[in-house]
Amino acid sequence: MATMAGVPTTPGPGQVPPAHLRVTNQDRERVVEHVKAAYAEGRFDKLEFDDRLERAMTARTHGDLMPIMTELYGTQVVPQLTPRPAPVRSESAPDSNERLGAAAAHLLVLLGIPIVGPLILLLTGGKTSPYIRRHALEALNFQITVTGATVLLPFTVIGIVLLPFIWVASVVLAIVGGVSALQEGNFRYPMTIRLVK
């Protein structure tokens, strides 16, 4: 820290502030953004993320924040730096595993797991692949809609008559959705209540 006539001055841009200097909420939030970006890049697990997040949020001085930045980047980094953006997977060209995962979200209904199947794919593959997430969300919302119709329609005579047709249509549409996912299509189910976003 520079001094002028014995009076301490604020560090300039790019300078490391003294360890005893109190931090502001903005300083804490900047470090939190770095921690979130590093976690999104997969540089540490959930437990390590929670630990660093707690330390950043409860920091009182720059001496509390500097070790977190050193752990992230290996050298002393001033927290004012802009965090590196998390990598974004391209949706334009999904690989074969993504296409298979997206197709499975639609086709698992054929194995008798209409809601759980898409939900599992949404919570696993959907975290790393926007393509799988989009298809799993669509399949999940459709299967929730079909399940709701299965529960509610038997209360009416017309509903009892319509129910077998709805089940057959749901299987056919799931197959169409699976084929569309394999061909890198953007399939949308008709008459679907999209409760899950």
CSV table of C-alpha atoms in Angstrom, one decimal:
chain,number,residue,atom,x,y,z
A,1,MET,CA,0.0,0.0,0.0
A,2,ALA,CA,1.4,3.4,-1.0
A,3,THR,CA,1.6,6.2,1.5
A,4,MET,CA,1.5,10.0,0.9
A,5,ALA,CA,3.0,12.0,3.8
A,6,GLY,CA,2.3,9.1,6.2
A,7,VAL,CA,-1.3,8.8,5.1
A,8,PRO,CA,-2.3,5.4,3.6
A,9,THR,CA,-3.9,5.5,0.2
A,10,THR,CA,-6.3,3.1,-1.5
A,11,PRO,CA,-4.6,0.6,-3.8
A,12,GLY,CA,-5.0,1.3,-7.5
A,13,PRO,CA,-6.4,-1.0,-10.2
A,14,GLY,CA,-4.5,-4.3,-10.4
A,15,GLN,CA,-2.7,-3.8,-7.1
A,16,VAL,CA,-3.1,-6.3,-4.3
A,17,PRO,CA,-4.8,-4.6,-1.4
A,18,PRO,CA,-3.3,-5.0,2.1
A,19,ALA,CA,-4.4,-8.1,4.0
A,20,HIS,CA,-5.8,-6.1,7.0
A,21,LEU,CA,-8.0,-3.9,4.8
A,22,ARG,CA,-11.7,-4.5,5.4
A,23,VAL,CA,-13.7,-5.9,2.4
A,24,THR,CA,-17.0,-4.6,1.1
A,25,ASN,CA,-20.0,-6.6,0.0
A,26,GLN,CA,-19.0,-6.0,-3.6
A,27,ASP,CA,-15.5,-7.5,-2.9
A,28,ARG,CA,-17.1,-10.6,-1.5
A,29,GLU,CA,-19.5,-10.9,-4.4
A,30,ARG,CA,-16.7,-10.6,-6.9
A,31,VAL,CA,-14.8,-13.5,-5.3
A,32,VAL,CA,-18.1,-15.5,-5.1
A,33,GLU,CA,-18.4,-15.0,-8.9
A,34,HIS,CA,-14.9,-16.4,-9.4
A,35,VAL,CA,-15.8,-19.4,-7.2
A,36,LYS,CA,-19.0,-20.1,-9.1
A,37,ALA,CA,-17.2,-19.9,-12.4
A,38,ALA,CA,-14.5,-22.3,-11.3
A,39,TYR,CA,-17.2,-24.7,-10.0
A,40,ALA,CA,-19.0,-24.5,-13.3
A,41,GLU,CA,-15.7,-25.5,-15.0
A,42,GLY,CA,-15.6,-28.6,-12.8
A,43,ARG,CA,-12.3,-27.6,-11.1
A,44,PHE,CA,-13.6,-28.8,-7.7
A,45,ASP,CA,-16.5,-30.8,-6.2
A,46,LYS,CA,-19.6,-29.6,-4.3
A,47,LEU,CA,-18.0,-29.9,-0.9
A,48,GLU,CA,-15.0,-27.8,-1.9
A,49,PHE,CA,-17.4,-25.3,-3.6
A,50,ASP,CA,-19.5,-24.9,-0.4
A,51,ASP,CA,-16.4,-24.4,1.7
A,52,ARG,CA,-15.0,-21.7,-0.6
A,53,LEU,CA,-18.4,-20.0,-0.9
A,54,GLU,CA,-18.8,-19.9,2.8
A,55,ARG,CA,-15.3,-18.5,3.3
A,56,ALA,CA,-15.9,-15.8,0.7
A,57,MET,CA,-19.3,-14.8,2.1
A,58,THR,CA,-18.0,-14.5,5.7
A,59,ALA,CA,-14.7,-12.8,4.8
A,60,ARG,CA,-13.9,-9.7,6.8
A,61,THR,CA,-10.6,-8.6,5.3
A,62,HIS,CA,-8.7,-9.0,2.1
A,63,GLY,CA,-6.5,-11.4,3.9
A,64,ASP,CA,-9.5,-13.7,4.2
A,65,LEU,CA,-10.3,-13.5,0.4
A,66,MET,CA,-6.7,-13.8,-1.0
A,67,PRO,CA,-6.2,-17.5,-0.1
A,68,ILE,CA,-9.4,-18.3,-2.0
A,69,MET,CA,-8.2,-16.5,-5.1
A,70,THR,CA,-4.8,-18.2,-4.7
A,71,GLU,CA,-6.5,-21.6,-4.6
A,72,LEU,CA,-8.4,-20.8,-7.7
A,73,TYR,CA,-5.6,-19.3,-9.9
A,74,GLY,CA,-2.4,-20.3,-8.1
A,75,THR,CA,-1.1,-16.8,-7.7
A,76,GLN,CA,-2.3,-13.7,-5.8
A,77,VAL,CA,-5.1,-12.3,-7.9
A,78,VAL,CA,-6.9,-9.0,-7.2
A,79,PRO,CA,-10.6,-9.9,-6.7
A,80,GLN,CA,-11.6,-7.0,-9.0
A,81,LEU,CA,-10.7,-9.1,-12.1
A,82,THR,CA,-13.6,-10.3,-14.2
A,83,PRO,CA,-14.2,-14.1,-13.6
A,84,ARG,CA,-13.6,-16.4,-16.5
A,85,PRO,CA,-16.9,-17.3,-18.1
A,86,ALA,CA,-18.0,-20.9,-17.7
A,87,PRO,CA,-17.6,-23.0,-20.8
A,88,VAL,CA,-20.7,-23.2,-22.9
A,89,ARG,CA,-21.4,-26.4,-24.8
A,90,SER,CA,-22.5,-25.8,-28.4
A,91,GLU,CA,-26.0,-26.9,-29.2
A,92,SER,CA,-25.5,-26.8,-32.9
A,93,ALA,CA,-23.7,-30.1,-33.2
A,94,PRO,CA,-24.6,-32.6,-30.4
A,95,ASP,CA,-22.3,-35.6,-30.3
A,96,SER,CA,-23.5,-39.2,-30.5
A,97,ASN,CA,-23.7,-39.6,-26.7
A,98,GLU,CA,-25.9,-36.5,-26.4
A,99,ARG,CA,-28.2,-37.7,-29.1
A,100,LEU,CA,-28.5,-41.1,-27.4
A,101,GLY,CA,-29.2,-39.5,-24.1
A,102,ALA,CA,-31.8,-37.2,-25.6
A,103,ALA,CA,-33.5,-40.1,-27.4
A,104,ALA,CA,-33.5,-42.2,-24.2
A,105,ALA,CA,-35.4,-39.4,-22.4
A,106,HIS,CA,-38.3,-40.0,-24.9
A,107,LEU,CA,-38.0,-43.7,-25.3
A,108,LEU,CA,-37.7,-44.8,-21.6
A,109,VAL,CA,-41.6,-44.7,-21.5
A,110,LEU,CA,-41.4,-48.0,-23.5
A,111,LEU,CA,-39.7,-49.6,-20.5
A,112,GLY,CA,-42.5,-48.4,-18.2
A,113,ILE,CA,-40.6,-45.5,-16.6
A,114,PRO,CA,-42.4,-42.5,-18.1
A,115,ILE,CA,-41.6,-39.8,-15.6
A,116,VAL,CA,-38.6,-41.1,-13.7
A,117,GLY,CA,-36.6,-41.8,-16.9
A,118,PRO,CA,-36.7,-38.2,-18.3
A,119,LEU,CA,-36.2,-36.9,-14.8
A,120,ILE,CA,-33.0,-38.9,-14.3
A,121,LEU,CA,-31.6,-37.8,-17.7
A,122,LEU,CA,-32.5,-34.2,-16.8
A,123,LEU,CA,-30.7,-34.3,-13.5
A,124,THR,CA,-27.6,-36.1,-15.0
A,125,GLY,CA,-26.9,-35.5,-18.6
A,126,GLY,CA,-29.0,-32.3,-18.6
A,127,LYS,CA,-26.4,-30.6,-16.3
A,128,THR,CA,-23.7,-30.8,-19.0
A,129,SER,CA,-25.6,-30.9,-22.2
A,130,PRO,CA,-28.2,-28.3,-23.2
A,131,TYR,CA,-29.4,-30.7,-26.0
A,132,ILE,CA,-30.2,-33.5,-23.5
A,133,ARG,CA,-31.7,-31.0,-21.1
A,134,ARG,CA,-34.1,-29.6,-23.8
A,135,HIS,CA,-35.3,-33.1,-24.8
A,136,ALA,CA,-35.5,-34.4,-21.3
A,137,LEU,CA,-37.6,-31.4,-20.2
A,138,GLU,CA,-40.0,-31.8,-23.1
A,139,ALA,CA,-40.4,-35.6,-22.5
A,140,LEU,CA,-40.8,-35.0,-18.7
A,141,ASN,CA,-43.5,-32.4,-19.2
A,142,PHE,CA,-45.4,-34.6,-21.7
A,143,GLN,CA,-45.3,-37.6,-19.4
A,144,ILE,CA,-46.5,-35.5,-16.5
A,145,THR,CA,-49.4,-34.3,-18.8
A,146,VAL,CA,-50.3,-37.9,-19.8
A,147,THR,CA,-50.1,-39.1,-16.2
A,148,GLY,CA,-52.4,-36.3,-15.1
A,149,ALA,CA,-54.9,-37.2,-17.9
A,150,THR,CA,-54.7,-40.8,-16.8
A,151,VAL,CA,-55.7,-39.9,-13.3
A,152,LEU,CA,-58.4,-37.3,-14.2
A,153,LEU,CA,-60.1,-38.7,-17.3
A,154,PRO,CA,-61.7,-41.8,-15.8
A,155,PHE,CA,-64.1,-39.5,-13.9
A,156,THR,CA,-66.0,-39.0,-17.1
A,157,VAL,CA,-67.5,-41.5,-19.6
A,158,ILE,CA,-65.8,-39.7,-22.5
A,159,GLY,CA,-62.5,-39.8,-20.6
A,160,ILE,CA,-62.7,-43.6,-20.2
A,161,VAL,CA,-63.2,-43.9,-24.0
A,162,LEU,CA,-60.4,-41.5,-24.8
A,163,LEU,CA,-57.9,-43.0,-22.4
A,164,PRO,CA,-56.7,-45.9,-24.5
A,165,PHE,CA,-56.2,-43.6,-27.5
A,166,ILE,CA,-54.2,-41.2,-25.4
A,167,TRP,CA,-51.9,-44.0,-24.2
A,168,VAL,CA,-51.3,-45.3,-27.8
A,169,ALA,CA,-50.7,-41.7,-29.0
A,170,SER,CA,-48.2,-41.1,-26.1
A,171,VAL,CA,-46.2,-44.2,-27.1
A,172,VAL,CA,-46.2,-43.2,-30.8
A,173,LEU,CA,-45.2,-39.6,-30.0
A,174,ALA,CA,-42.4,-40.8,-27.6
A,175,ILE,CA,-41.0,-42.9,-30.5
A,176,VAL,CA,-41.2,-39.9,-32.9
A,177,GLY,CA,-39.5,-37.8,-30.2
A,178,GLY,CA,-36.7,-40.4,-29.8
A,179,VAL,CA,-36.1,-40.6,-33.5
A,180,SER,CA,-36.1,-36.8,-33.8
A,181,ALA,CA,-33.5,-36.6,-31.0
A,182,LEU,CA,-31.3,-39.1,-32.8
A,183,GLN,CA,-31.5,-36.9,-35.9
A,184,GLU,CA,-30.7,-33.7,-34.0
A,185,GLY,CA,-34.2,-32.4,-34.3
A,186,ASN,CA,-36.1,-30.1,-32.0
A,187,PHE,CA,-39.2,-32.1,-31.1
A,188,ARG,CA,-42.2,-30.5,-29.3
A,189,TYR,CA,-45.1,-32.7,-28.0
A,190,PRO,CA,-48.6,-31.4,-28.8
A,191,MET,CA,-51.1,-30.5,-26.1
A,192,THR,CA,-48.5,-30.5,-23.3
A,193,ILE,CA,-48.7,-28.6,-20.1
A,194,ARG,CA,-45.1,-27.5,-19.4
A,195,LEU,CA,-44.9,-27.4,-15.7
A,196,VAL,CA,-41.2,-28.0,-15.4
A,197,LYS,CA,-39.0,-25.2,-16.9
